[in-house]
Tab-separated table of C-alpha atoms and ligand atoms in Angstrom:
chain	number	residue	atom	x	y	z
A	1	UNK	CA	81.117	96.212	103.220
A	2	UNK	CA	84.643	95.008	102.988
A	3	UNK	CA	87.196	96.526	105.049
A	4	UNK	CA	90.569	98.376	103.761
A	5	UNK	CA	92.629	100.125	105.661
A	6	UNK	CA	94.591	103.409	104.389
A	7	UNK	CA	97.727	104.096	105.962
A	8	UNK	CA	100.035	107.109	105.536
A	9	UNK	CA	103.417	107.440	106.976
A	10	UNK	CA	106.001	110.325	108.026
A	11	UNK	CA	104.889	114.277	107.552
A	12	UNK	CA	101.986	113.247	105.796
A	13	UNK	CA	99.846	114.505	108.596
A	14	UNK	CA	100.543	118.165	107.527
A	15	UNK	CA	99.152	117.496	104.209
A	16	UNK	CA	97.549	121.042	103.338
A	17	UNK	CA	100.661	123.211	105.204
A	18	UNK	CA	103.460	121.007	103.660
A	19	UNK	CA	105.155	122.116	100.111
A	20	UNK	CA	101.753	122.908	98.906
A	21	UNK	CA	103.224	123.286	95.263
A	22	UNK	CA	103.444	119.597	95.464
A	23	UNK	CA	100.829	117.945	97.932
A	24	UNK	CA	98.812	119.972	97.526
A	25	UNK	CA	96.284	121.881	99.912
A	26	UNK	CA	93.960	119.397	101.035
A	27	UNK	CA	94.619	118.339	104.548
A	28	UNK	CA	94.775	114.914	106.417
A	29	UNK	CA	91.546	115.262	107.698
A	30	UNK	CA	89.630	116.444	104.383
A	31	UNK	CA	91.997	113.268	102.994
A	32	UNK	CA	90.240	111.196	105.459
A	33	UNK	CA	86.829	112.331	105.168
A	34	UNK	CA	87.077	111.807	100.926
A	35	UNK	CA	88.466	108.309	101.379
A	36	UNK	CA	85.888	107.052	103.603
A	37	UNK	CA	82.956	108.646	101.220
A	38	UNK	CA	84.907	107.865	98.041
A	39	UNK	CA	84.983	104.011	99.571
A	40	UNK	CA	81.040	103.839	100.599
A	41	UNK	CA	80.203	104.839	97.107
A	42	UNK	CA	82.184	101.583	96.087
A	43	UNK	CA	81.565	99.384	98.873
A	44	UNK	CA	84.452	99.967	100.960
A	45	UNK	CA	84.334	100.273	104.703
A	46	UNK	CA	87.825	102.529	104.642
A	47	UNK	CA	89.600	103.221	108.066
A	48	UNK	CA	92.710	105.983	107.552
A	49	UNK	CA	95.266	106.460	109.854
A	50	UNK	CA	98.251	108.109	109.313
A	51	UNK	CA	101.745	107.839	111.788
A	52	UNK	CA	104.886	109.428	112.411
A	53	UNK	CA	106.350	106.594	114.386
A	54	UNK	CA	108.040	103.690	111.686
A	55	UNK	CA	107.215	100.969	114.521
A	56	UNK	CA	102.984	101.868	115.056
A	57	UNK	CA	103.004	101.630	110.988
A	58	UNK	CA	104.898	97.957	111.419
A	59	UNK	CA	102.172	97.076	114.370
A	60	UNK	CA	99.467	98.098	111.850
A	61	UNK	CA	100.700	96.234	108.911
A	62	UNK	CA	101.595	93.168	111.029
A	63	UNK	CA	97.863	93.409	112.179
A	64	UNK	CA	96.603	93.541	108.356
A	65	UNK	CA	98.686	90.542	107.560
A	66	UNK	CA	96.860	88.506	109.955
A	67	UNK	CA	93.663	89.969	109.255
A	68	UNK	CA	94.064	89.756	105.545
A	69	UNK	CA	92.537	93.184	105.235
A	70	UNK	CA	93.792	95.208	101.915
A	71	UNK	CA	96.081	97.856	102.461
A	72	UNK	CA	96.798	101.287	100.407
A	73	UNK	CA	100.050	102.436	101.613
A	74	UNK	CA	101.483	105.939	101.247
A	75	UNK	CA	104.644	104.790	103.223
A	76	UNK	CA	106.007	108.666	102.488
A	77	UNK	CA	110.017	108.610	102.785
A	78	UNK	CA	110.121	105.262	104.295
A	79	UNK	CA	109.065	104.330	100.734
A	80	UNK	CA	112.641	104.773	99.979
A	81	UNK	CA	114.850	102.748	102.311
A	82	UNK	CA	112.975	101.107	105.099
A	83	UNK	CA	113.909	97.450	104.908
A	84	UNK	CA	111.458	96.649	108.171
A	85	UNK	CA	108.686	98.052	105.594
A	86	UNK	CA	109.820	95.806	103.140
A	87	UNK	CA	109.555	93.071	105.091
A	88	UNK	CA	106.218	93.908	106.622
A	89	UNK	CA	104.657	94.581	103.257
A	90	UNK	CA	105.944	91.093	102.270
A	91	UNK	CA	103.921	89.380	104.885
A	92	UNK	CA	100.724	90.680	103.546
A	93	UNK	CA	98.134	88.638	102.412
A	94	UNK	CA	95.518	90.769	100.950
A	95	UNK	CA	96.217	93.336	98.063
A	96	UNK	CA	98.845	96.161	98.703
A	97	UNK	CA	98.615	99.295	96.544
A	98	UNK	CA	101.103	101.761	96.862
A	99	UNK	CA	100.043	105.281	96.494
A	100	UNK	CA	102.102	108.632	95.996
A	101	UNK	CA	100.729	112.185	95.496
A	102	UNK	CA	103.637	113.052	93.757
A	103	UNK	CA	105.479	110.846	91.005
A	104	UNK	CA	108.403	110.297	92.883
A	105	UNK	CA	110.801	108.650	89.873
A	106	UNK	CA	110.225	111.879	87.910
A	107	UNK	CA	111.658	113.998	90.931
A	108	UNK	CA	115.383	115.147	90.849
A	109	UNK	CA	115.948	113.608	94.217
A	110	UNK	CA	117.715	110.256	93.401
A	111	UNK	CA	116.497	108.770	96.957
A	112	UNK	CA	113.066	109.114	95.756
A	113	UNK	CA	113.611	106.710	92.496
A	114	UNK	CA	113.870	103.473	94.317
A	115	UNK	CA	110.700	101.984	96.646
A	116	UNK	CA	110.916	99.011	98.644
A	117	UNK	CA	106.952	98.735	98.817
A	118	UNK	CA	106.928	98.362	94.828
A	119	UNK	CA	108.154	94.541	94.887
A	120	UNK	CA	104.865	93.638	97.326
A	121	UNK	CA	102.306	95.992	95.387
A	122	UNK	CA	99.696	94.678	93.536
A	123	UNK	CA	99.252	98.286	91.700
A	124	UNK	CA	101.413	101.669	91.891
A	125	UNK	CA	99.269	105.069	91.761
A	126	UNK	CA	101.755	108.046	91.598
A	127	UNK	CA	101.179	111.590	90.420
A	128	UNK	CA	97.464	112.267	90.945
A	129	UNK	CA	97.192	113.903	93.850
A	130	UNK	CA	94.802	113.354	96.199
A	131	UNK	CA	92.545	111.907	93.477
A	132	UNK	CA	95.335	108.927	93.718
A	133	UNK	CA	93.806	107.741	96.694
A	134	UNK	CA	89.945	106.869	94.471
A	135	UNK	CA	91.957	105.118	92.315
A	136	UNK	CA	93.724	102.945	94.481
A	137	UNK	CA	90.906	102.355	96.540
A	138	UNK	CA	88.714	101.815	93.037
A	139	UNK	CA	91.886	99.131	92.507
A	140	UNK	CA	90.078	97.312	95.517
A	141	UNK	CA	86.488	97.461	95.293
A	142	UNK	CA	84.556	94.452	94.624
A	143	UNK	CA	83.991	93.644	91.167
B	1	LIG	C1	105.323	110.911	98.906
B	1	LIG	C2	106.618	110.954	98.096
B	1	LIG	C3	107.815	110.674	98.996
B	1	LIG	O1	109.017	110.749	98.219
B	1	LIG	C4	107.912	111.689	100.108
B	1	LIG	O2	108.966	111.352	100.985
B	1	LIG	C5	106.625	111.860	100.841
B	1	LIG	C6	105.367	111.841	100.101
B	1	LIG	C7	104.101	111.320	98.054
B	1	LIG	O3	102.980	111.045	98.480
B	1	LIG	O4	104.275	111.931	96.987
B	1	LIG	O5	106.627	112.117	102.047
B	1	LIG	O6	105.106	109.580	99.354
């Protein structure tokens, strides 16, 4: 099984407590847990991690550029003006796909419109939820 790493950034850990109404009441954990069944039905051996900490997510992505492992990234507000993200999600090797629950160009916050992960992504999933995760990691399986 090929390996693919999930990693989610700031707040994301509360998934299930935080603004329900628009992440909905999953948590991390049950996040987790679907990922790594969702990628053994497809041939995926998925690791998920999420971080607070802007510098552990760097060390992590540094680490998947030299392991060429495929990365779906839920980079969470960094998504929206880290330039050390950018620049660590240029370095990878393997596919990148960017994942959202929410759609964030069609919310009224105008920080939320631009991504800096977008440029390096292979694919963009956005607006689906927890189900957004299958598809990126469906983006990924082996054909
Ligand atoms: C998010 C959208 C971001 O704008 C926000 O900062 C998040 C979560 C999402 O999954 O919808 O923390 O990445």
């Amino acid at each position: 099984m090929s390996a693919v790493l999930v990693l989610n950034g700031p707040n994301l850990g509360r998934l299930g407590r935080r603004q329900p109404e628009i992440y909905g009441r999953t948590t991390h954990a049950e996040l987790a847990e679907l990922c790594r069944s969702w990628g053994r039905d497809l041939g995926l051996d998925v690791e998920v991690r999420q971080t607070n900490h802007e510098g552990e997510m760097l060390d992590w992505l540094n680490a998947a550029a030299d392991d060429g492992v495929p990365v779906v990234l839920n980079a969470a507000a960094w998504t929206h003006y880290s330039y050390a993200i950018f620049d660590a999600c240029a370095q990878l090797t393997a596919p990148l796909v960017e994942v959202h629950l929410s759609d964030p160009s069609q919310r009224p916050e105008e920080f939320r419109h631009t991504s800096v992960v977008t440029p390096h992504a292979t694919e963009v999933v956005a607006g689906h939820g927890i189900d957004g995760y299958r598809l990126a990691l469906e983006a990924l399986a082996p054909r």
